[in-house]
PDB file of C-alpha atoms in Angstrom:
ATOM      1  CA  MET J  23       0.000   0.000   0.000  1.00  0.00           C
ATOM      2  CA  LYS J  24       1.086   3.484  -0.616  1.00  0.00           C
ATOM      3  CA  ASN J  25       2.499   5.116   2.481  1.00  0.00           C
ATOM      4  CA  VAL J  26       0.873   8.505   2.832  1.00  0.00           C
ATOM      5  CA  PHE J  27       1.666  10.562   5.891  1.00  0.00           C
ATOM      6  CA  ILE J  28      -0.377  13.712   6.388  1.00  0.00           C
ATOM      7  CA  ARG J  29       0.256  16.474   8.869  1.00  0.00           C
ATOM      8  CA  THR J  30      -2.006  15.531  11.749  1.00  0.00           C
ATOM      9  CA  ALA J  31      -3.121  17.860  14.523  1.00  0.00           C
ATOM     10  CA  ALA J  32      -3.562  16.293  17.938  1.00  0.00           C
ATOM     11  CA  LEU J  33      -6.237  18.168  19.816  1.00  0.00           C
ATOM     12  CA  ALA J  34      -6.309  18.222  23.620  1.00  0.00           C
ATOM     13  CA  GLY J  35      -8.158  15.271  25.001  1.00  0.00           C
ATOM     14  CA  ALA J  36      -8.059  13.361  21.735  1.00  0.00           C
ATOM     15  CA  CYS J  37      -4.343  12.586  21.713  1.00  0.00           C
ATOM     16  CA  MET J  38      -4.724  11.478  18.127  1.00  0.00           C
ATOM     17  CA  ALA J  39      -7.526   9.120  19.171  1.00  0.00           C
ATOM     18  CA  ILE J  40      -8.464   7.875  15.744  1.00  0.00           C
ATOM     19  CA  ALA J  41      -9.628   4.261  16.046  1.00  0.00           C
ATOM     20  CA  GLY J  42      -8.483   2.620  12.872  1.00  0.00           C
ATOM     21  CA  VAL J  43      -5.923   0.497  11.125  1.00  0.00           C
ATOM     22  CA  SER J  44      -2.309   1.568  11.509  1.00  0.00           C
ATOM     23  CA  ALA J  45       0.947   0.389   9.982  1.00  0.00           C
ATOM     24  CA  GLN J  46       0.096  -0.659   6.419  1.00  0.00           C
ATOM     25  CA  GLU J  47      -3.009   1.546   6.305  1.00  0.00           C
ATOM     26  CA  PRO J  48      -1.482   4.951   7.146  1.00  0.00           C
ATOM     27  CA  GLN J  49      -4.501   6.814   5.795  1.00  0.00           C
ATOM     28  CA  LYS J  50      -5.854   6.299   9.320  1.00  0.00           C
ATOM     29  CA  PRO J  51      -2.965   7.775  11.312  1.00  0.00           C
ATOM     30  CA  GLU J  52      -2.429   7.528  15.029  1.00  0.00           C
ATOM     31  CA  ALA J  53      -0.355   9.626  17.381  1.00  0.00           C
ATOM     32  CA  GLN J  54       3.308   9.129  16.819  1.00  0.00           C
ATOM     33  CA  LEU J  55       6.752   9.698  18.286  1.00  0.00           C
ATOM     34  CA  ARG J  56       9.955   7.890  19.094  1.00  0.00           C
ATOM     35  CA  PHE J  57      10.173   6.363  22.587  1.00  0.00           C
ATOM     36  CA  ASP J  58      13.555   5.533  24.074  1.00  0.00           C
ATOM     37  CA  GLN J  59      17.259   6.096  23.425  1.00  0.00           C
ATOM     38  CA  ALA J  60      16.223   9.708  22.929  1.00  0.00           C
ATOM     39  CA  GLN J  61      19.139  12.095  22.786  1.00  0.00           C
ATOM     40  CA  ARG J  62      19.330  15.787  23.492  1.00  0.00           C
ATOM     41  CA  GLU J  63      19.249  17.995  20.414  1.00  0.00           C
ATOM     42  CA  GLU J  64      22.472  19.965  20.240  1.00  0.00           C
ATOM     43  CA  VAL J  65      22.078  23.732  20.173  1.00  0.00           C
ATOM     44  CA  ALA J  66      25.032  23.841  17.816  1.00  0.00           C
ATOM     45  CA  ASP J  67      23.000  21.938  15.235  1.00  0.00           C
ATOM     46  CA  GLN J  68      20.534  24.800  15.056  1.00  0.00           C
ATOM     47  CA  ALA J  69      23.082  27.603  14.726  1.00  0.00           C
ATOM     48  CA  PRO J  70      23.993  27.200  11.018  1.00  0.00           C
ATOM     49  CA  TYR J  71      20.363  27.535  10.034  1.00  0.00           C
ATOM     50  CA  SER J  72      19.924  30.757  11.966  1.00  0.00           C
ATOM     51  CA  ASP J  73      22.568  32.483   9.858  1.00  0.00           C
ATOM     52  CA  LEU J  74      21.238  31.117   6.585  1.00  0.00           C
ATOM     53  CA  ALA J  75      17.677  31.983   7.487  1.00  0.00           C
ATOM     54  CA  ALA J  76      18.617  35.595   8.090  1.00  0.00           C
ATOM     55  CA  ALA J  77      20.438  35.744   4.756  1.00  0.00           C
ATOM     56  CA  ALA J  78      17.533  34.100   2.908  1.00  0.00           C
ATOM     57  CA  ALA J  79      14.667  36.057   4.468  1.00  0.00           C
ATOM     58  CA  GLY J  80      11.903  36.655   1.946  1.00  0.00           C
ATOM     59  CA  ARG J  81      13.281  34.254  -0.658  1.00  0.00           C
ATOM     60  CA  PRO J  82      10.850  31.838  -2.315  1.00  0.00           C
ATOM     61  CA  PHE J  83      11.545  28.105  -2.050  1.00  0.00           C
ATOM     62  CA  ALA J  84      12.593  25.812  -4.886  1.00  0.00           C
ATOM     63  CA  TYR J  85      12.765  22.037  -4.574  1.00  0.00           C
ATOM     64  CA  LYS J  86      14.753  19.087  -5.866  1.00  0.00           C
ATOM     65  CA  LEU J  87      13.986  15.449  -5.148  1.00  0.00           C
ATOM     66  CA  ASN J  88      16.782  12.990  -5.888  1.00  0.00           C
ATOM     67  CA  LYS J  89      18.520  15.601  -8.103  1.00  0.00           C
ATOM     68  CA  LYS J  90      15.400  16.426 -10.164  1.00  0.00           C
ATOM     69  CA  ARG J  91      13.393  19.641  -9.982  1.00  0.00           C
ATOM     70  CA  THR J  92      10.009  19.099  -8.420  1.00  0.00           C
ATOM     71  CA  THR J  93       7.128  20.952  -6.793  1.00  0.00           C
ATOM     72  CA  GLU J  94       6.456  21.534  -3.123  1.00  0.00           C
ATOM     73  CA  ALA J  95       3.380  19.284  -3.242  1.00  0.00           C
ATOM     74  CA  VAL J  96       5.288  16.342  -4.722  1.00  0.00           C
ATOM     75  CA  ALA J  97       8.159  16.725  -2.254  1.00  0.00           C
ATOM     76  CA  TYR J  98       5.747  17.097   0.668  1.00  0.00           C
ATOM     77  CA  ASP J  99       4.106  13.755  -0.092  1.00  0.00           C
ATOM     78  CA  ALA J 100       7.281  11.901  -1.080  1.00  0.00           C
ATOM     79  CA  VAL J 101       9.661  12.766   1.785  1.00  0.00           C
ATOM     80  CA  THR J 102       9.013  11.022   5.112  1.00  0.00           C
ATOM     81  CA  LEU J 103      10.938  10.372   8.294  1.00  0.00           C
ATOM     82  CA  TRP J 104      11.550   6.749   7.374  1.00  0.00           C
ATOM     83  CA  ASN J 105      12.788   7.319   3.794  1.00  0.00           C
ATOM     84  CA  VAL J 106      14.716  10.614   3.884  1.00  0.00           C
ATOM     85  CA  ARG J 107      18.431  10.010   3.439  1.00  0.00           C
ATOM     86  CA  LYS J 108      19.989  13.453   3.064  1.00  0.00           C
ATOM     87  CA  VAL J 109      18.953  17.112   2.962  1.00  0.00           C
ATOM     88  CA  ARG J 110      20.818  20.088   1.556  1.00  0.00           C
ATOM     89  CA  VAL J 111      19.800  23.730   1.876  1.00  0.00           C
ATOM     90  CA  LYS J 112      21.341  26.299  -0.455  1.00  0.00           C
ATOM     91  CA  ASN J 113      20.808  29.899  -1.491  1.00  0.00           C
ATOM     92  CA  ARG J 114      20.724  30.013  -5.297  1.00  0.00           C
ATOM     93  CA  ARG J 115      19.679  32.054  -8.294  1.00  0.00           C
ATOM     94  CA  MET J 116      17.197  30.039 -10.343  1.00  0.00           C
ATOM     95  CA  ARG J 117      14.190  30.329 -12.607  1.00  0.00           C
ATOM     96  CA  LEU J 118      11.015  29.300 -10.860  1.00  0.00           C
ATOM     97  CA  SER J 119       9.216  28.933 -14.205  1.00  0.00           C
ATOM     98  CA  ASP J 120       9.924  29.208 -17.924  1.00  0.00           C
ATOM     99  CA  THR J 121       8.419  32.703 -18.038  1.00  0.00           C
ATOM    100  CA  THR J 122      10.453  34.281 -15.244  1.00  0.00           C
ATOM    101  CA  ARG J 123      14.000  35.486 -14.906  1.00  0.00           C
ATOM    102  CA  ARG J 124      16.541  33.996 -12.576  1.00  0.00           C
ATOM    103  CA  GLU J 125      15.922  35.128  -9.019  1.00  0.00           C
ATOM    104  CA  LYS J 126      17.236  34.512  -5.539  1.00  0.00           C
ATOM    105  CA  VAL J 127      15.672  31.375  -4.088  1.00  0.00           C
ATOM    106  CA  ARG J 128      16.062  29.026  -1.168  1.00  0.00           C
ATOM    107  CA  LEU J 129      16.803  25.641  -2.772  1.00  0.00           C
ATOM    108  CA  LEU J 130      15.833  22.590  -0.700  1.00  0.00           C
ATOM    109  CA  LYS J 131      17.353  19.333  -1.928  1.00  0.00           C
ATOM    110  CA  PHE J 132      15.934  16.071  -0.619  1.00  0.00           C
ATOM    111  CA  PHE J 133      17.450  12.640  -1.191  1.00  0.00           C
ATOM    112  CA  THR J 134      15.359   9.607  -0.318  1.00  0.00           C
ATOM    113  CA  GLU J 135      16.001   5.885  -0.173  1.00  0.00           C
ATOM    114  CA  ARG J 136      14.953   4.066  -3.300  1.00  0.00           C
ATOM    115  CA  SER J 137      13.257   0.683  -3.300  1.00  0.00           C
ATOM    116  CA  ARG J 138      14.913  -1.985  -5.401  1.00  0.00           C
ATOM    117  CA  LYS J 139      11.523  -3.589  -5.930  1.00  0.00           C
ATOM    118  CA  LYS J 140       8.455  -2.164  -7.597  1.00  0.00           C
ATOM    119  CA  GLY J 141       6.109  -0.362  -5.275  1.00  0.00           C
ATOM    120  CA  ALA J 142       6.657   1.504  -2.031  1.00  0.00           C
ATOM    121  CA  ARG J 143       8.959   0.138   0.660  1.00  0.00           C
ATOM    122  CA  PRO J 144       6.925  -0.503   3.854  1.00  0.00           C
ATOM    123  CA  HIS J 145       8.008   1.727   6.696  1.00  0.00           C
ATOM    124  CA  LEU J 146       7.148  -0.900   9.314  1.00  0.00           C
ATOM    125  CA  LEU J 147       9.030  -4.197   9.497  1.00  0.00           C
ATOM    126  CA  GLY J 148       8.152  -7.315  11.485  1.00  0.00           C
ATOM    127  CA  ASN J 149       5.413  -9.927  11.350  1.00  0.00           C
ATOM    128  CA  VAL J 150       2.538  -7.412  11.683  1.00  0.00           C
ATOM    129  CA  ALA J 151       0.943  -5.883   8.576  1.00  0.00           C
ATOM    130  CA  GLY J 152      -1.785  -3.816  10.237  1.00  0.00           C
ATOM    131  CA  TYR J 153      -3.431  -3.203  13.591  1.00  0.00           C
ATOM    132  CA  ASN J 154      -6.309  -1.386  15.294  1.00  0.00           C
ATOM    133  CA  TRP J 155      -6.186   0.801  18.401  1.00  0.00           C
ATOM    134  CA  PHE J 156      -8.845   0.289  21.045  1.00  0.00           C
ATOM    135  CA  GLY J 157      -9.587   2.336  24.158  1.00  0.00           C
ATOM    136  CA  GLY J 158      -9.594   6.090  24.724  1.00  0.00           C
ATOM    137  CA  GLU J 159     -12.504   8.184  25.955  1.00  0.00           C
ATOM    138  CA  GLN J 160     -15.558   5.942  26.274  1.00  0.00           C
ATOM    139  CA  TYR J 161     -19.047   6.299  27.673  1.00  0.00           C
ATOM    140  CA  ASP J 162     -19.704   4.176  30.771  1.00  0.00           C
ATOM    141  CA  PRO J 163     -23.433   3.287  30.855  1.00  0.00           C
ATOM    142  CA  LYS J 164     -23.244   2.347  34.547  1.00  0.00           C
ATOM    143  CA  SER J 165     -21.924   5.694  35.783  1.00  0.00           C
ATOM    144  CA  ARG J 166     -23.372   7.599  32.806  1.00  0.00           C
ATOM    145  CA  LYS J 167     -20.074   9.394  32.465  1.00  0.00           C
ATOM    146  CA  MET J 168     -17.166   9.441  30.066  1.00  0.00           C
ATOM    147  CA  ARG J 169     -14.148   7.509  31.280  1.00  0.00           C
ATOM    148  CA  TYR J 170     -10.672   7.028  29.842  1.00  0.00           C
ATOM    149  CA  VAL J 171      -9.517   3.532  28.927  1.00  0.00           C
ATOM    150  CA  PRO J 172      -5.762   3.250  28.200  1.00  0.00           C
ATOM    151  CA  LYS J 173      -5.048   2.662  24.524  1.00  0.00           C
ATOM    152  CA  TYR J 174      -4.051  -0.821  23.423  1.00  0.00           C
ATOM    153  CA  ILE J 175      -3.761  -2.833  20.204  1.00  0.00           C
ATOM    154  CA  GLY J 176      -7.012  -4.781  20.086  1.00  0.00           C
ATOM    155  CA  SER J 177      -6.675  -6.529  16.728  1.00  0.00           C
ATOM    156  CA  TYR J 178      -3.991  -7.108  14.127  1.00  0.00           C
ATOM    157  CA  THR J 179      -3.156  -8.882  10.868  1.00  0.00           C
ATOM    158  CA  LEU J 180      -0.052 -10.990  10.235  1.00  0.00           C
ATOM    159  CA  ARG J 181       2.138 -10.000   7.303  1.00  0.00           C
ATOM    160  CA  ASP J 182       2.445 -13.450   5.724  1.00  0.00           C
ATOM    161  CA  GLU J 183      -1.341 -13.946   5.773  1.00  0.00           C
ATOM    162  CA  TYR J 184      -1.900 -10.451   4.427  1.00  0.00           C
ATOM    163  CA  GLU J 185       0.601 -10.941   1.585  1.00  0.00           C
ATOM    164  CA  ALA J 186      -0.991 -14.245   0.629  1.00  0.00           C
ATOM    165  CA  ALA J 187      -4.429 -12.616   0.510  1.00  0.00           C
ATOM    166  CA  ARG J 188      -3.070  -9.662  -1.448  1.00  0.00           C
ATOM    167  CA  LYS J 189      -1.728 -11.951  -4.152  1.00  0.00           C
ATOM    168  CA  ALA J 190      -5.096 -13.687  -4.351  1.00  0.00           C
ATOM    169  CA  LEU J 191      -7.351 -10.618  -4.186  1.00  0.00           C
ATOM    170  CA  GLY J 192      -5.139  -7.974  -5.803  1.00  0.00           C
ATOM    171  CA  ASN J 193      -6.259  -4.344  -5.540  1.00  0.00           C
ATOM    172  CA  GLU J 194      -9.472  -5.309  -3.749  1.00  0.00           C
ATOM    173  CA  LEU J 195      -7.448  -5.808  -0.563  1.00  0.00           C
ATOM    174  CA  MET J 196      -6.478  -2.112  -0.585  1.00  0.00           C
ATOM    175  CA  PHE J 197     -10.054  -1.115   0.210  1.00  0.00           C
ATOM    176  CA  LYS J 198     -11.082  -3.759   2.739  1.00  0.00           C
ATOM    177  CA  VAL J 199      -9.071  -6.348   4.658  1.00  0.00           C
ATOM    178  CA  PRO J 200     -11.151  -9.555   4.999  1.00  0.00           C
ATOM    179  CA  ASP J 201     -12.523 -10.084   8.490  1.00  0.00           C
ATOM    180  CA  GLU J 202     -10.931 -13.521   8.734  1.00  0.00           C
ATOM    181  CA  LEU J 203      -7.448 -11.959   8.593  1.00  0.00           C
ATOM    182  CA  TRP J 204      -7.977  -9.984  11.796  1.00  0.00           C
ATOM    183  CA  ARG J 205      -6.768 -11.558  15.047  1.00  0.00           C
ATOM    184  CA  GLU J 206      -7.860 -10.317  18.468  1.00  0.00           C
ATOM    185  CA  LEU J 207      -5.349  -9.271  21.131  1.00  0.00           C
ATOM    186  CA  SER J 208      -6.054  -8.943  24.839  1.00  0.00           C
ATOM    187  CA  ASP J 209      -5.813  -5.559  26.543  1.00  0.00           C
ATOM    188  CA  LYS J 210      -3.587  -7.328  29.101  1.00  0.00           C
ATOM    189  CA  ALA J 211      -0.868  -8.192  26.570  1.00  0.00           C
ATOM    190  CA  VAL J 212       2.754  -7.430  27.531  1.00  0.00           C
ATOM    191  CA  TYR J 213       4.480  -4.628  25.581  1.00  0.00           C
ATOM    192  CA  GLU J 214       8.237  -4.318  25.156  1.00  0.00           C
ATOM    193  CA  LEU J 215      10.089  -1.570  23.284  1.00  0.00           C
ATOM    194  CA  ASP J 216      13.838  -1.763  22.656  1.00  0.00           C
ATOM    195  CA  GLY J 217      14.130  -4.386  25.392  1.00  0.00           C
ATOM    196  CA  VAL J 218      12.201  -2.394  28.024  1.00  0.00           C
ATOM    197  CA  ARG J 219       8.676  -3.168  29.197  1.00  0.00           C
ATOM    198  CA  VAL J 220       6.369  -0.211  28.632  1.00  0.00           C
ATOM    199  CA  PRO J 221       2.646   0.589  28.855  1.00  0.00           C
ATOM    200  CA  GLY J 222       0.907  -0.397  25.634  1.00  0.00           C
ATOM    201  CA  SER J 223      -0.462   3.121  25.186  1.00  0.00           C
ATOM    202  CA  ILE J 224       3.088   4.423  24.618  1.00  0.00           C
ATOM    203  CA  PHE J 225       3.100   2.739  21.206  1.00  0.00           C
ATOM    204  CA  GLN J 226       0.492   5.207  19.954  1.00  0.00           C
ATOM    205  CA  PHE J 227       3.087   8.005  20.179  1.00  0.00           C
ATOM    206  CA  ILE J 228       5.597   6.221  17.925  1.00  0.00           C
ATOM    207  CA  ASP J 229       3.197   4.443  15.591  1.00  0.00           C
ATOM    208  CA  GLY J 230       3.624   5.497  11.964  1.00  0.00           C
ATOM    209  CA  LEU J 231       6.704   7.606  12.653  1.00  0.00           C
ATOM    210  CA  VAL J 232       9.852   6.067  14.152  1.00  0.00           C
ATOM    211  CA  LEU J 233       8.561   2.641  15.082  1.00  0.00           C
ATOM    212  CA  ARG J 234      10.768   0.464  12.849  1.00  0.00           C
ATOM    213  CA  THR J 235       9.732  -3.083  13.785  1.00  0.00           C
ATOM    214  CA  LEU J 236       6.559  -4.506  15.326  1.00  0.00           C
ATOM    215  CA  GLU J 237       6.123  -8.160  16.278  1.00  0.00           C
ATOM    216  CA  ILE J 238       3.127  -9.760  18.000  1.00  0.00           C
ATOM    217  CA  HIS J 239       3.534 -13.261  19.416  1.00  0.00           C
ATOM    218  CA  THR J 240       0.889 -15.499  20.953  1.00  0.00           C
ATOM    219  CA  ASP J 241       2.790 -18.791  20.915  1.00  0.00           C
ATOM    220  CA  ASP J 242       3.237 -20.568  24.236  1.00  0.00           C
ATOM    221  CA  GLU J 243       7.034 -20.445  24.217  1.00  0.00           C
ATOM    222  CA  THR J 244       7.287 -16.677  23.763  1.00  0.00           C
ATOM    223  CA  MET J 245       4.472 -15.903  26.199  1.00  0.00           C
ATOM    224  CA  ALA J 246       6.052 -18.182  28.848  1.00  0.00           C
ATOM    225  CA  ARG J 247       9.321 -16.279  28.481  1.00  0.00           C
ATOM    226  CA  TYR J 248       7.486 -13.065  29.345  1.00  0.00           C
ATOM    227  CA  GLY J 249       5.358 -14.603  32.069  1.00  0.00           C
ATOM    228  CA  THR J 250       1.993 -14.059  30.413  1.00  0.00           C
ATOM    229  CA  ASP J 251      -0.685 -15.941  28.505  1.00  0.00           C
ATOM    230  CA  GLN J 252      -2.265 -12.818  26.975  1.00  0.00           C
ATOM    231  CA  GLY J 253       0.149 -12.161  24.108  1.00  0.00           C
ATOM    232  CA  VAL J 254       3.404 -10.222  23.666  1.00  0.00           C
ATOM    233  CA  VAL J 255       3.991  -7.067  21.580  1.00  0.00           C
ATOM    234  CA  ILE J 256       7.650  -6.340  20.769  1.00  0.00           C
ATOM    235  CA  GLY J 257       8.900  -3.267  18.929  1.00  0.00           C
ATOM    236  CA  ASP J 258      12.031  -1.288  18.219  1.00  0.00           C
ATOM    237  CA  ILE J 259      12.676   2.162  16.804  1.00  0.00           C
ATOM    238  CA  TYR J 260      14.955   3.708  14.227  1.00  0.00           C
ATOM    239  CA  PRO J 261      18.170   4.357  16.186  1.00  0.00           C
ATOM    240  CA  ASP J 262      19.224   7.438  14.228  1.00  0.00           C
ATOM    241  CA  ARG J 263      16.039   9.124  12.966  1.00  0.00           C
ATOM    242  CA  ARG J 264      15.035  11.733  15.553  1.00  0.00           C
ATOM    243  CA  PRO J 265      12.523  14.476  14.843  1.00  0.00           C
ATOM    244  CA  LEU J 266      12.954  17.866  16.451  1.00  0.00           C
ATOM    245  CA  VAL J 267      10.810  18.639  19.481  1.00  0.00           C
ATOM    246  CA  ILE J 268       9.484  22.202  19.734  1.00  0.00           C
ATOM    247  CA  PHE J 269       7.707  23.077  22.973  1.00  0.00           C
ATOM    248  CA  ASP J 270       5.827  26.381  22.951  1.00  0.00           C
ATOM    249  CA  GLY J 271       8.220  27.784  20.336  1.00  0.00           C
ATOM    250  CA  GLU J 272      11.437  26.612  22.036  1.00  0.00           C
ATOM    251  CA  PHE J 273      13.654  23.611  21.236  1.00  0.00           C
ATOM    252  CA  SER J 274      13.079  20.799  23.708  1.00  0.00           C
ATOM    253  CA  THR J 275      14.123  17.148  24.010  1.00  0.00           C
ATOM    254  CA  LEU J 276      12.554  13.803  23.313  1.00  0.00           C
ATOM    255  CA  GLU J 277      13.025  12.904  26.975  1.00  0.00           C
ATOM    256  CA  SER J 278      10.843  15.851  28.002  1.00  0.00           C
ATOM    257  CA  TRP J 279       8.232  14.934  25.419  1.00  0.00           C
ATOM    258  CA  LEU J 280       7.997  11.380  26.701  1.00  0.00           C
ATOM    259  CA  LYS J 281       7.531  12.599  30.270  1.00  0.00           C
ATOM    260  CA  MET J 282       4.520  14.554  29.003  1.00  0.00           C
ATOM    261  CA  CYS J 283       3.144  11.402  27.392  1.00  0.00           C
ATOM    262  CA  HIS J 284       3.611   9.426  30.623  1.00  0.00           C
ATOM    263  CA  THR J 285       1.799  12.079  32.663  1.00  0.00           C
ATOM    264  CA  ASN J 286      -1.204  12.108  30.319  1.00  0.00           C
ATOM    265  CA  ALA J 287      -0.594  15.768  29.486  1.00  0.00           C
ATOM    266  CA  PHE J 288      -2.655  15.515  26.302  1.00  0.00           C
ATOM    267  CA  SER J 289      -5.868  14.633  28.101  1.00  0.00           C
ATOM    268  CA  MET J 290      -8.757  16.970  28.850  1.00  0.00           C
ATOM    269  CA  ALA J 291      -8.246  15.977  32.490  1.00  0.00           C
ATOM    270  CA  ALA J 292      -4.653  17.249  32.561  1.00  0.00           C
ATOM    271  CA  ALA J 293      -3.827  20.108  34.928  1.00  0.00           C
ATOM    272  CA  VAL J 294      -2.251  22.042  32.040  1.00  0.00           C
ATOM    273  CA  PRO J 295      -3.787  20.616  28.837  1.00  0.00           C
ATOM    274  CA  MET J 296      -1.534  20.618  25.778  1.00  0.00           C
ATOM    275  CA  ARG J 297      -1.863  19.696  22.139  1.00  0.00           C
ATOM    276  CA  TYR J 298       0.640  18.708  19.496  1.00  0.00           C
ATOM    277  CA  PHE J 299       1.084  17.934  15.832  1.00  0.00           C
ATOM    278  CA  TYR J 300       3.765  16.343  13.702  1.00  0.00           C
ATOM    279  CA  MET J 301       5.363  18.550  11.046  1.00  0.00           C
ATOM    280  CA  LEU J 302       6.546  16.634   7.976  1.00  0.00           C
ATOM    281  CA  PRO J 303      10.198  16.958   6.857  1.00  0.00           C
ATOM    282  CA  VAL J 304       9.595  19.357   3.951  1.00  0.00           C
ATOM    283  CA  GLU J 305       7.772  21.864   6.140  1.00  0.00           C
ATOM    284  CA  ALA J 306      10.243  21.357   9.013  1.00  0.00           C
ATOM    285  CA  VAL J 307      13.207  22.052   6.706  1.00  0.00           C
ATOM    286  CA  GLN J 308      11.471  25.173   5.412  1.00  0.00           C
ATOM    287  CA  LYS J 309      11.199  26.450   8.964  1.00  0.00           C
ATOM    288  CA  TYR J 310      14.232  25.000  10.758  1.00  0.00           C
ATOM    289  CA  GLY J 311      16.692  24.169   7.983  1.00  0.00           C
ATOM    290  CA  ARG J 312      18.661  20.926   7.882  1.00  0.00           C
ATOM    291  CA  PRO J 313      17.943  20.051  11.555  1.00  0.00           C
ATOM    292  CA  GLY J 314      14.321  19.528  10.417  1.00  0.00           C
ATOM    293  CA  LYS J 315      15.385  16.596   8.240  1.00  0.00           C
ATOM    294  CA  TYR J 316      13.224  14.138  10.178  1.00  0.00           C
ATOM    295  CA  GLY J 317      10.339  16.514  10.805  1.00  0.00           C
ATOM    296  CA  ALA J 318       9.319  18.140  14.076  1.00  0.00           C
ATOM    297  CA  ILE J 319       6.972  17.442  16.971  1.00  0.00           C
ATOM    298  CA  CYS J 320       5.341  20.759  17.864  1.00  0.00           C
ATOM    299  CA  ILE J 321       3.757  21.037  21.317  1.00  0.00           C
ATOM    300  CA  GLU J 322       1.544  23.942  22.358  1.00  0.00           C
ATOM    301  CA  LEU J 323      -0.393  24.841  25.463  1.00  0.00           C
ATOM    302  CA  ALA J 324      -4.108  24.417  24.844  1.00  0.00           C
ATOM    303  CA  GLU J 325      -5.962  27.699  25.202  1.00  0.00           C
TER     304      GLU J 325
END
């Protein structure tokens, strides 16, 4: 399936609570962000852009994708955190169209990984092809009030079964995954990320962004190793693809962001409600220069 990643605003209280298929169906995005091995963004990395930005103030943008001129719209859709390889930012004199003279522009060059096979390279590896989030704000008929149920993966499809069905059904599978391919997963399943046990809800903040591998195991041997009979979810992240984190207009760290996620800061019940959105690489490079190569998580106080 084509990987399409749209800029998604996370409103306070929703925390990207879109109940739908993730992974291989990114048209139904979830909240996303890298979890551990987060490293502090170096202030020095931002300095070169500050000088260039001042020199290029007011210049229009021009774009190249893998050495070929392209439009902003094409680059915006094509460049993602998991496929961007290199970014260059230059001040140039170029023609923006065949009817204009050469003018001063801000040239953004993006280089992406190329698949050796036909079709798009999946951004998520592992034995899972797709999954559904369950939980969130729900109405409790007993108390007649809304209550929050921690997010968890409630159903999933295995990659080998999905690929077999895709070969048999062709394009029809792009519009509806057969019900028999979906497997249920208990809300009491054990979650592990980069070798560390974590709450299952944490996965919603990395889903679709820097989550590199996702495996779900329900065999007796694996579950016994983790001391459970409810299933095991194992994931790891890209070790070197870190988006910027911008908190209320200032550079922050991934560690700080994750503390916010742990404290449920994006809930309506939070003492100081906040909201966030993910800025795709093209827009992040426009605003922050090369440090925006992997996009940016922008966090704001909810008014």
